[in-house]
Amino acid sequence: MELKDIKAVYFVGAGGIGMSAIARYFLKKGMIVGGYDKTPSALTLQLEKEGALIHYEEDVNRIPRACQNAKNTLVIYTPAIPKEHAELVFFQENGFDVEKRAQVLGMLTRTHKGLCVAGTHGKTTTSTMCAHIMHQSSVDCNAFLGGISKNYGTNYILSEKSDYVVIEADEFDRSFHWLRPWMSVITSTDPDHLDIYGTKEAYLESFRHYTTLIQPGGALIIHKGLEMKAEVQKGVKVYDYSLHDGDFHAENIIIQNGEIKFDFISPIETVRNVQLGQPVPINIENGVAAMAMAQLNGCNAEELRYGMKTYGGVDRRFDFKLKNDRITFLSDYAHHPKEIYQSAKSMRELYQNKKITAIFQPHLYTRTRDFYKDFADALSQLDEVILTEIYPAREEPIEGVTSKLIYDNLKQGVEKQIIEKKDVLEFVKEHDFEVLIVLGAGDLDNLVPEITKILKTKYNS
């Protein structure tokens, strides 16, 4: 189905962060948007306010009449939806154009210049940074993001004039193979989603194939030292980057008084005295990648400086909730060992002389099974680790796979315990903290507002 033929769009799994971004795109285009999700959430309720017709029961009879014409209704579903889902089966059996979210993003990269950010971790922050830099510049852009930008309060940016679209390229289920990027950043290729890929080699091969999809005339900006072998079409330029080395990198880094400044070194034009709006050490490297892509697409030095200085961050990505002399509390979406490692490392750099406590909810049985020793090593940088039960998401339990695998492998000297998620609020009430961080991609984040209230009361802040 071509974009011009679509009058209505129906989402099976409307509440996902990526799905809701596309829903907003079609709402902005004036199309009828309907959808199903298992439970109401802040995202689905916001979509309803914006005009989407969403229900929360798996019921074909609840599908809006306007979304029942197969000739002009596009149906989009998320891989998290079971194949036997009644509504999905209805659409498939009645001649509707039924596509994955990634296929629809692929359609957009055929009608716009896609600026895509792929990688095991860092892609949400890097793509959101790049989108903010470009959107506030003379170049402008559209964007589909994997998190809620604090600058815009949304995961979607619409431009009436720009041909660019910034997209977070997700490797789960090989979704990013539907894209046709004009340019792409690859931040990292640490093996993940082995329930899908099976082996590390298959995971790396998936990224290699992704690099062949970048369009001639465009560019690949790849983190220096990755294991994967890139393979690009003729006419695609290849650049590398890292924190301290590569075509794009940082020099003269200054971290003091809660601020971070550095020089952005580039083969196009070096930009001096860049200040991070969200002063977290890991964001220096993310910022290098974001500025590289923005600069390659026409943003000048002043626009790069202004974009980085005014970047406000992403919900659940190093997201500070309380920050004063008595208590620091934040949440972070980190759920892969390398992400946990970088998060813990940044925390240690920022709070060298304070006790750091993490409450971590492991995400997926398979990921815990495959990486429990790596999780333990990463978390052992902190002073105290509180583990909850594993968040299953789409998975069934695996015998012998529990949070205790991580617990048993934490290094000597780390204070540790396992508690149930239902007991987290009571734990926070009864214990004292200097720095507290909630880690993980599961539903523990739903408790963050209440934890914030408890800490405000306890520390009179």
PDB file of N, CA, C and O in Angstrom, residues 173-233:
ATOM      1  N   ASP A 173      14.391  -9.014  16.137  1.00  0.00           N
ATOM      2  CA  ASP A 173      13.605  -9.659  15.081  1.00  0.00           C
ATOM      3  C   ASP A 173      14.065  -9.230  13.678  1.00  0.00           C
ATOM      4  O   ASP A 173      13.308  -9.274  12.724  1.00  0.00           O
ATOM      5  N   ARG A 174      15.318  -8.759  13.590  1.00  0.00           N
ATOM      6  CA  ARG A 174      15.904  -8.280  12.316  1.00  0.00           C
ATOM      7  C   ARG A 174      15.082  -7.145  11.710  1.00  0.00           C
ATOM      8  O   ARG A 174      15.069  -6.944  10.490  1.00  0.00           O
ATOM      9  N   SER A 175      14.415  -6.373  12.567  1.00  0.00           N
ATOM     10  CA  SER A 175      13.536  -5.298  12.092  1.00  0.00           C
ATOM     11  C   SER A 175      14.267  -4.289  11.219  1.00  0.00           C
ATOM     12  O   SER A 175      13.711  -3.757  10.253  1.00  0.00           O
ATOM     13  N   PHE A 176      15.537  -3.997  11.542  1.00  0.00           N
ATOM     14  CA  PHE A 176      16.243  -2.939  10.798  1.00  0.00           C
ATOM     15  C   PHE A 176      16.561  -3.330   9.362  1.00  0.00           C
ATOM     16  O   PHE A 176      16.981  -2.489   8.564  1.00  0.00           O
ATOM     17  N   HIS A 177      16.328  -4.581   8.989  1.00  0.00           N
ATOM     18  CA  HIS A 177      16.562  -4.982   7.594  1.00  0.00           C
ATOM     19  C   HIS A 177      15.497  -4.432   6.639  1.00  0.00           C
ATOM     20  O   HIS A 177      15.681  -4.481   5.425  1.00  0.00           O
ATOM     21  N   TRP A 178      14.405  -3.910   7.176  1.00  0.00           N
ATOM     22  CA  TRP A 178      13.388  -3.280   6.328  1.00  0.00           C
ATOM     23  C   TRP A 178      13.779  -1.858   5.930  1.00  0.00           C
ATOM     24  O   TRP A 178      13.187  -1.281   5.017  1.00  0.00           O
ATOM     25  N   LEU A 179      14.748  -1.272   6.622  1.00  0.00           N
ATOM     26  CA  LEU A 179      15.115   0.132   6.382  1.00  0.00           C
ATOM     27  C   LEU A 179      16.030   0.274   5.168  1.00  0.00           C
ATOM     28  O   LEU A 179      16.739  -0.656   4.788  1.00  0.00           O
ATOM     29  N   ARG A 180      16.007   1.469   4.600  1.00  0.00           N
ATOM     30  CA  ARG A 180      16.940   1.819   3.521  1.00  0.00           C
ATOM     31  C   ARG A 180      17.575   3.165   3.888  1.00  0.00           C
ATOM     32  O   ARG A 180      17.199   4.211   3.374  1.00  0.00           O
ATOM     33  N   PRO A 181      18.543   3.147   4.813  1.00  0.00           N
ATOM     34  CA  PRO A 181      19.085   4.411   5.343  1.00  0.00           C
ATOM     35  C   PRO A 181      19.821   5.237   4.289  1.00  0.00           C
ATOM     36  O   PRO A 181      20.470   4.692   3.392  1.00  0.00           O
ATOM     37  N   TRP A 182      19.727   6.539   4.457  1.00  0.00           N
ATOM     38  CA  TRP A 182      20.593   7.450   3.705  1.00  0.00           C
ATOM     39  C   TRP A 182      21.948   7.499   4.421  1.00  0.00           C
ATOM     40  O   TRP A 182      22.990   7.396   3.800  1.00  0.00           O
ATOM     41  N   MET A 183      21.882   7.614   5.728  1.00  0.00           N
ATOM     42  CA  MET A 183      23.081   7.508   6.557  1.00  0.00           C
ATOM     43  C   MET A 183      22.738   6.719   7.812  1.00  0.00           C
ATOM     44  O   MET A 183      21.580   6.667   8.221  1.00  0.00           O
ATOM     45  N   SER A 184      23.750   6.111   8.400  1.00  0.00           N
ATOM     46  CA  SER A 184      23.508   5.380   9.650  1.00  0.00           C
ATOM     47  C   SER A 184      24.702   5.464  10.585  1.00  0.00           C
ATOM     48  O   SER A 184      25.853   5.423  10.141  1.00  0.00           O
ATOM     49  N   VAL A 185      24.409   5.570  11.856  1.00  0.00           N
ATOM     50  CA  VAL A 185      25.385   5.366  12.929  1.00  0.00           C
ATOM     51  C   VAL A 185      25.205   3.943  13.438  1.00  0.00           C
ATOM     52  O   VAL A 185      24.075   3.456  13.551  1.00  0.00           O
ATOM     53  N   ILE A 186      26.307   3.247  13.718  1.00  0.00           N
ATOM     54  CA  ILE A 186      26.247   1.988  14.469  1.00  0.00           C
ATOM     55  C   ILE A 186      27.064   2.185  15.732  1.00  0.00           C
ATOM     56  O   ILE A 186      28.275   2.400  15.680  1.00  0.00           O
ATOM     57  N   THR A 187      26.382   2.128  16.883  1.00  0.00           N
ATOM     58  CA  THR A 187      27.017   2.467  18.160  1.00  0.00           C
ATOM     59  C   THR A 187      27.765   1.300  18.789  1.00  0.00           C
ATOM     60  O   THR A 187      28.760   1.482  19.481  1.00  0.00           O
ATOM     61  N   SER A 188      27.239   0.064  18.586  1.00  0.00           N
ATOM     62  CA  SER A 188      27.762  -1.095  19.314  1.00  0.00           C
ATOM     63  C   SER A 188      27.147  -2.360  18.729  1.00  0.00           C
ATOM     64  O   SER A 188      26.061  -2.315  18.147  1.00  0.00           O
ATOM     65  N   THR A 189      27.858  -3.484  18.895  1.00  0.00           N
ATOM     66  CA  THR A 189      27.322  -4.764  18.406  1.00  0.00           C
ATOM     67  C   THR A 189      27.584  -5.876  19.422  1.00  0.00           C
ATOM     68  O   THR A 189      27.944  -6.994  19.054  1.00  0.00           O
ATOM     69  N   ASP A 190      27.401  -5.579  20.701  1.00  0.00           N
ATOM     70  CA  ASP A 190      27.543  -6.607  21.724  1.00  0.00           C
ATOM     71  C   ASP A 190      26.363  -7.549  21.620  1.00  0.00           C
ATOM     72  O   ASP A 190      25.216  -7.103  21.623  1.00  0.00           O
ATOM     73  N   PRO A 191      26.583  -8.850  21.524  1.00  0.00           N
ATOM     74  CA  PRO A 191      25.492  -9.798  21.265  1.00  0.00           C
ATOM     75  C   PRO A 191      24.317  -9.649  22.229  1.00  0.00           C
ATOM     76  O   PRO A 191      24.499  -9.499  23.429  1.00  0.00           O
ATOM     77  N   ASP A 192      23.122  -9.687  21.666  1.00  0.00           N
ATOM     78  CA  ASP A 192      21.888  -9.612  22.437  1.00  0.00           C
ATOM     79  C   ASP A 192      20.807 -10.347  21.633  1.00  0.00           C
ATOM     80  O   ASP A 192      21.037 -10.736  20.490  1.00  0.00           O
ATOM     81  N   HIS A 193      19.636 -10.506  22.220  1.00  0.00           N
ATOM     82  CA  HIS A 193      18.516 -11.168  21.548  1.00  0.00           C
ATOM     83  C   HIS A 193      18.929 -12.527  20.979  1.00  0.00           C
ATOM     84  O   HIS A 193      18.557 -12.898  19.859  1.00  0.00           O
ATOM     85  N   LEU A 194      19.689 -13.287  21.762  1.00  0.00           N
ATOM     86  CA  LEU A 194      20.135 -14.594  21.278  1.00  0.00           C
ATOM     87  C   LEU A 194      18.970 -15.587  21.193  1.00  0.00           C
ATOM     88  O   LEU A 194      19.115 -16.643  20.566  1.00  0.00           O
ATOM     89  N   ASP A 195      17.822 -15.246  21.788  1.00  0.00           N
ATOM     90  CA  ASP A 195      16.624 -16.064  21.572  1.00  0.00           C
ATOM     91  C   ASP A 195      16.146 -15.960  20.129  1.00  0.00           C
ATOM     92  O   ASP A 195      15.495 -16.859  19.607  1.00  0.00           O
ATOM     93  N   ILE A 196      16.492 -14.856  19.468  1.00  0.00           N
ATOM     94  CA  ILE A 196      16.142 -14.655  18.054  1.00  0.00           C
ATOM     95  C   ILE A 196      17.269 -15.133  17.144  1.00  0.00           C
ATOM     96  O   ILE A 196      17.052 -15.857  16.173  1.00  0.00           O
ATOM     97  N   TYR A 197      18.501 -14.729  17.469  1.00  0.00           N
ATOM     98  CA  TYR A 197      19.641 -14.969  16.568  1.00  0.00           C
ATOM     99  C   TYR A 197      20.337 -16.309  16.791  1.00  0.00           C
ATOM    100  O   TYR A 197      20.959 -16.838  15.874  1.00  0.00           O
ATOM    101  N   GLY A 198      20.273 -16.814  18.002  1.00  0.00           N
ATOM    102  CA  GLY A 198      20.899 -18.109  18.266  1.00  0.00           C
ATOM    103  C   GLY A 198      22.361 -18.022  18.630  1.00  0.00           C
ATOM    104  O   GLY A 198      22.803 -18.573  19.633  1.00  0.00           O
ATOM    105  N   THR A 199      23.157 -17.330  17.809  1.00  0.00           N
ATOM    106  CA  THR A 199      24.600 -17.243  18.030  1.00  0.00           C
ATOM    107  C   THR A 199      25.095 -15.816  17.874  1.00  0.00           C
ATOM    108  O   THR A 199      24.456 -14.990  17.212  1.00  0.00           O
ATOM    109  N   LYS A 200      26.245 -15.556  18.461  1.00  0.00           N
ATOM    110  CA  LYS A 200      26.908 -14.259  18.301  1.00  0.00           C
ATOM    111  C   LYS A 200      27.194 -13.983  16.833  1.00  0.00           C
ATOM    112  O   LYS A 200      27.033 -12.861  16.341  1.00  0.00           O
ATOM    113  N   GLU A 201      27.634 -15.026  16.099  1.00  0.00           N
ATOM    114  CA  GLU A 201      27.989 -14.862  14.687  1.00  0.00           C
ATOM    115  C   GLU A 201      26.780 -14.418  13.856  1.00  0.00           C
ATOM    116  O   GLU A 201      26.894 -13.559  12.978  1.00  0.00           O
ATOM    117  N   ALA A 202      25.614 -14.994  14.150  1.00  0.00           N
ATOM    118  CA  ALA A 202      24.400 -14.620  13.425  1.00  0.00           C
ATOM    119  C   ALA A 202      24.003 -13.172  13.743  1.00  0.00           C
ATOM    120  O   ALA A 202      23.516 -12.444  12.871  1.00  0.00           O
ATOM    121  N   TYR A 203      24.222 -12.784  14.985  1.00  0.00           N
ATOM    122  CA  TYR A 203      23.923 -11.401  15.390  1.00  0.00           C
ATOM    123  C   TYR A 203      24.803 -10.413  14.622  1.00  0.00           C
ATOM    124  O   TYR A 203      24.314  -9.417  14.067  1.00  0.00           O
ATOM    125  N   LEU A 204      26.097 -10.702  14.560  1.00  0.00           N
ATOM    126  CA  LEU A 204      27.026  -9.819  13.843  1.00  0.00           C
ATOM    127  C   LEU A 204      26.727  -9.806  12.348  1.00  0.00           C
ATOM    128  O   LEU A 204      26.829  -8.767  11.687  1.00  0.00           O
ATOM    129  N   GLU A 205      26.363 -10.957  11.789  1.00  0.00           N
ATOM    130  CA  GLU A 205      26.017 -11.038  10.370  1.00  0.00           C
ATOM    131  C   GLU A 205      24.809 -10.164  10.060  1.00  0.00           C
ATOM    132  O   GLU A 205      24.719  -9.538   8.998  1.00  0.00           O
ATOM    133  N   SER A 206      23.877 -10.080  11.017  1.00  0.00           N
ATOM    134  CA  SER A 206      22.693  -9.254  10.825  1.00  0.00           C
ATOM    135  C   SER A 206      23.079  -7.778  10.671  1.00  0.00           C
ATOM    136  O   SER A 206      22.511  -7.063   9.835  1.00  0.00           O
ATOM    137  N   PHE A 207      24.051  -7.336  11.455  1.00  0.00           N
ATOM    138  CA  PHE A 207      24.536  -5.954  11.325  1.00  0.00           C
ATOM    139  C   PHE A 207      25.287  -5.759  10.010  1.00  0.00           C
ATOM    140  O   PHE A 207      25.179  -4.695   9.383  1.00  0.00           O
ATOM    141  N   ARG A 208      26.057  -6.771   9.597  1.00  0.00           N
ATOM    142  CA  ARG A 208      26.760  -6.651   8.309  1.00  0.00           C
ATOM    143  C   ARG A 208      25.750  -6.450   7.182  1.00  0.00           C
ATOM    144  O   ARG A 208      25.908  -5.584   6.328  1.00  0.00           O
ATOM    145  N   HIS A 209      24.688  -7.253   7.192  1.00  0.00           N
ATOM    146  CA  HIS A 209      23.664  -7.122   6.155  1.00  0.00           C
ATOM    147  C   HIS A 209      23.022  -5.734   6.207  1.00  0.00           C
ATOM    148  O   HIS A 209      22.753  -5.119   5.159  1.00  0.00           O
ATOM    149  N   TYR A 210      22.784  -5.231   7.413  1.00  0.00           N
ATOM    150  CA  TYR A 210      22.193  -3.898   7.569  1.00  0.00           C
ATOM    151  C   TYR A 210      23.047  -2.836   6.874  1.00  0.00           C
ATOM    152  O   TYR A 210      22.516  -1.936   6.214  1.00  0.00           O
ATOM    153  N   THR A 211      24.370  -2.937   6.976  1.00  0.00           N
ATOM    154  CA  THR A 211      25.233  -1.918   6.349  1.00  0.00           C
ATOM    155  C   THR A 211      25.135  -1.941   4.829  1.00  0.00           C
ATOM    156  O   THR A 211      25.389  -0.927   4.177  1.00  0.00           O
ATOM    157  N   THR A 212      24.735  -3.075   4.240  1.00  0.00           N
ATOM    158  CA  THR A 212      24.591  -3.138   2.769  1.00  0.00           C
ATOM    159  C   THR A 212      23.360  -2.376   2.293  1.00  0.00           C
ATOM    160  O   THR A 212      23.214  -2.134   1.085  1.00  0.00           O
ATOM    161  N   LEU A 213      22.482  -1.991   3.215  1.00  0.00           N
ATOM    162  CA  LEU A 213      21.229  -1.332   2.848  1.00  0.00           C
ATOM    163  C   LEU A 213      21.352   0.189   2.774  1.00  0.00           C
ATOM    164  O   LEU A 213      20.434   0.859   2.316  1.00  0.00           O
ATOM    165  N   ILE A 214      22.493   0.735   3.239  1.00  0.00           N
ATOM    166  CA  ILE A 214      22.709   2.185   3.182  1.00  0.00           C
ATOM    167  C   ILE A 214      22.817   2.613   1.711  1.00  0.00           C
ATOM    168  O   ILE A 214      23.508   1.974   0.916  1.00  0.00           O
ATOM    169  N   GLN A 215      22.135   3.681   1.364  1.00  0.00           N
ATOM    170  CA  GLN A 215      21.990   4.067  -0.036  1.00  0.00           C
ATOM    171  C   GLN A 215      23.208   4.810  -0.586  1.00  0.00           C
ATOM    172  O   GLN A 215      23.848   5.594   0.136  1.00  0.00           O
ATOM    173  N   PRO A 216      23.561   4.567  -1.851  1.00  0.00           N
ATOM    174  CA  PRO A 216      24.691   5.272  -2.478  1.00  0.00           C
ATOM    175  C   PRO A 216      24.537   6.784  -2.350  1.00  0.00           C
ATOM    176  O   PRO A 216      23.440   7.329  -2.527  1.00  0.00           O
ATOM    177  N   GLY A 217      25.657   7.448  -2.034  1.00  0.00           N
ATOM    178  CA  GLY A 217      25.645   8.887  -1.774  1.00  0.00           C
ATOM    179  C   GLY A 217      25.567   9.196  -0.295  1.00  0.00           C
ATOM    180  O   GLY A 217      25.857  10.316   0.124  1.00  0.00           O
ATOM    181  N   GLY A 218      25.189   8.193   0.501  1.00  0.00           N
ATOM    182  CA  GLY A 218      25.071   8.370   1.935  1.00  0.00           C
ATOM    183  C   GLY A 218      26.350   7.985   2.662  1.00  0.00           C
ATOM    184  O   GLY A 218      27.438   7.971   2.092  1.00  0.00           O
ATOM    185  N   ALA A 219      26.213   7.651   3.959  1.00  0.00           N
ATOM    186  CA  ALA A 219      27.415   7.384   4.757  1.00  0.00           C
ATOM    187  C   ALA A 219      27.103   6.451   5.915  1.00  0.00           C
ATOM    188  O   ALA A 219      25.973   6.400   6.415  1.00  0.00           O
ATOM    189  N   LEU A 220      28.130   5.724   6.330  1.00  0.00           N
ATOM    190  CA  LEU A 220      28.107   4.910   7.540  1.00  0.00           C
ATOM    191  C   LEU A 220      29.073   5.526   8.541  1.00  0.00           C
ATOM    192  O   LEU A 220      30.229   5.806   8.214  1.00  0.00           O
ATOM    193  N   ILE A 221      28.588   5.742   9.772  1.00  0.00           N
ATOM    194  CA  ILE A 221      29.417   6.278  10.855  1.00  0.00           C
ATOM    195  C   ILE A 221      29.450   5.186  11.920  1.00  0.00           C
ATOM    196  O   ILE A 221      28.490   4.989  12.659  1.00  0.00           O
ATOM    197  N   ILE A 222      30.545   4.459  12.004  1.00  0.00           N
ATOM    198  CA  ILE A 222      30.597   3.246  12.813  1.00  0.00           C
ATOM    199  C   ILE A 222      31.575   3.391  13.976  1.00  0.00           C
ATOM    200  O   ILE A 222      32.657   3.977  13.814  1.00  0.00           O
ATOM    201  N   HIS A 223      31.180   2.905  15.136  1.00  0.00           N
ATOM    202  CA  HIS A 223      32.058   2.983  16.303  1.00  0.00           C
ATOM    203  C   HIS A 223      33.344   2.204  16.037  1.00  0.00           C
ATOM    204  O   HIS A 223      33.309   1.078  15.545  1.00  0.00           O
ATOM    205  N   LYS A 224      34.433   2.813  16.378  1.00  0.00           N
ATOM    206  CA  LYS A 224      35.738   2.210  16.129  1.00  0.00           C
ATOM    207  C   LYS A 224      35.906   0.921  16.948  1.00  0.00           C
ATOM    208  O   LYS A 224      35.529   0.859  18.107  1.00  0.00           O
ATOM    209  N   GLY A 225      36.440  -0.122  16.305  1.00  0.00           N
ATOM    210  CA  GLY A 225      36.801  -1.337  17.018  1.00  0.00           C
ATOM    211  C   GLY A 225      35.715  -2.382  17.167  1.00  0.00           C
ATOM    212  O   GLY A 225      35.898  -3.358  17.898  1.00  0.00           O
ATOM    213  N   LEU A 226      34.582  -2.232  16.480  1.00  0.00           N
ATOM    214  CA  LEU A 226      33.533  -3.243  16.580  1.00  0.00           C
ATOM    215  C   LEU A 226      33.964  -4.535  15.885  1.00  0.00           C
ATOM    216  O   LEU A 226      34.710  -4.515  14.912  1.00  0.00           O
ATOM    217  N   GLU A 227      33.445  -5.654  16.375  1.00  0.00           N
ATOM    218  CA  GLU A 227      33.812  -6.958  15.807  1.00  0.00           C
ATOM    219  C   GLU A 227      33.243  -7.179  14.409  1.00  0.00           C
ATOM    220  O   GLU A 227      33.807  -7.893  13.599  1.00  0.00           O
ATOM    221  N   MET A 228      32.098  -6.599  14.147  1.00  0.00           N
ATOM    222  CA  MET A 228      31.425  -6.848  12.865  1.00  0.00           C
ATOM    223  C   MET A 228      32.223  -6.274  11.692  1.00  0.00           C
ATOM    224  O   MET A 228      32.995  -5.327  11.838  1.00  0.00           O
ATOM    225  N   LYS A 229      32.018  -6.854  10.527  1.00  0.00           N
ATOM    226  CA  LYS A 229      32.630  -6.355   9.300  1.00  0.00           C
ATOM    227  C   LYS A 229      31.548  -5.643   8.490  1.00  0.00           C
ATOM    228  O   LYS A 229      30.567  -6.254   8.072  1.00  0.00           O
ATOM    229  N   ALA A 230      31.730  -4.352   8.276  1.00  0.00           N
ATOM    230  CA  ALA A 230      30.762  -3.591   7.489  1.00  0.00           C
ATOM    231  C   ALA A 230      30.963  -3.879   6.005  1.00  0.00           C
ATOM    232  O   ALA A 230      32.084  -4.142   5.551  1.00  0.00           O
ATOM    233  N   GLU A 231      29.877  -3.822   5.260  1.00  0.00           N
ATOM    234  CA  GLU A 231      29.942  -4.016   3.808  1.00  0.00           C
ATOM    235  C   GLU A 231      28.974  -3.042   3.156  1.00  0.00           C
ATOM    236  O   GLU A 231      27.753  -3.227   3.247  1.00  0.00           O
ATOM    237  N   VAL A 232      29.490  -2.000   2.536  1.00  0.00           N
ATOM    238  CA  VAL A 232      28.622  -0.957   2.001  1.00  0.00           C
ATOM    239  C   VAL A 232      28.625  -0.963   0.473  1.00  0.00           C
ATOM    240  O   VAL A 232      29.540  -1.484  -0.167  1.00  0.00           O
ATOM    241  N   GLN A 233      27.566  -0.372  -0.074  1.00  0.00           N
ATOM    242  CA  GLN A 233      27.471  -0.240  -1.527  1.00  0.00           C
ATOM    243  C   GLN A 233      28.461   0.803  -2.035  1.00  0.00           C
ATOM    244  O   GLN A 233      28.928   1.665  -1.278  1.00  0.00           O
TER     245      GLN A 233
END
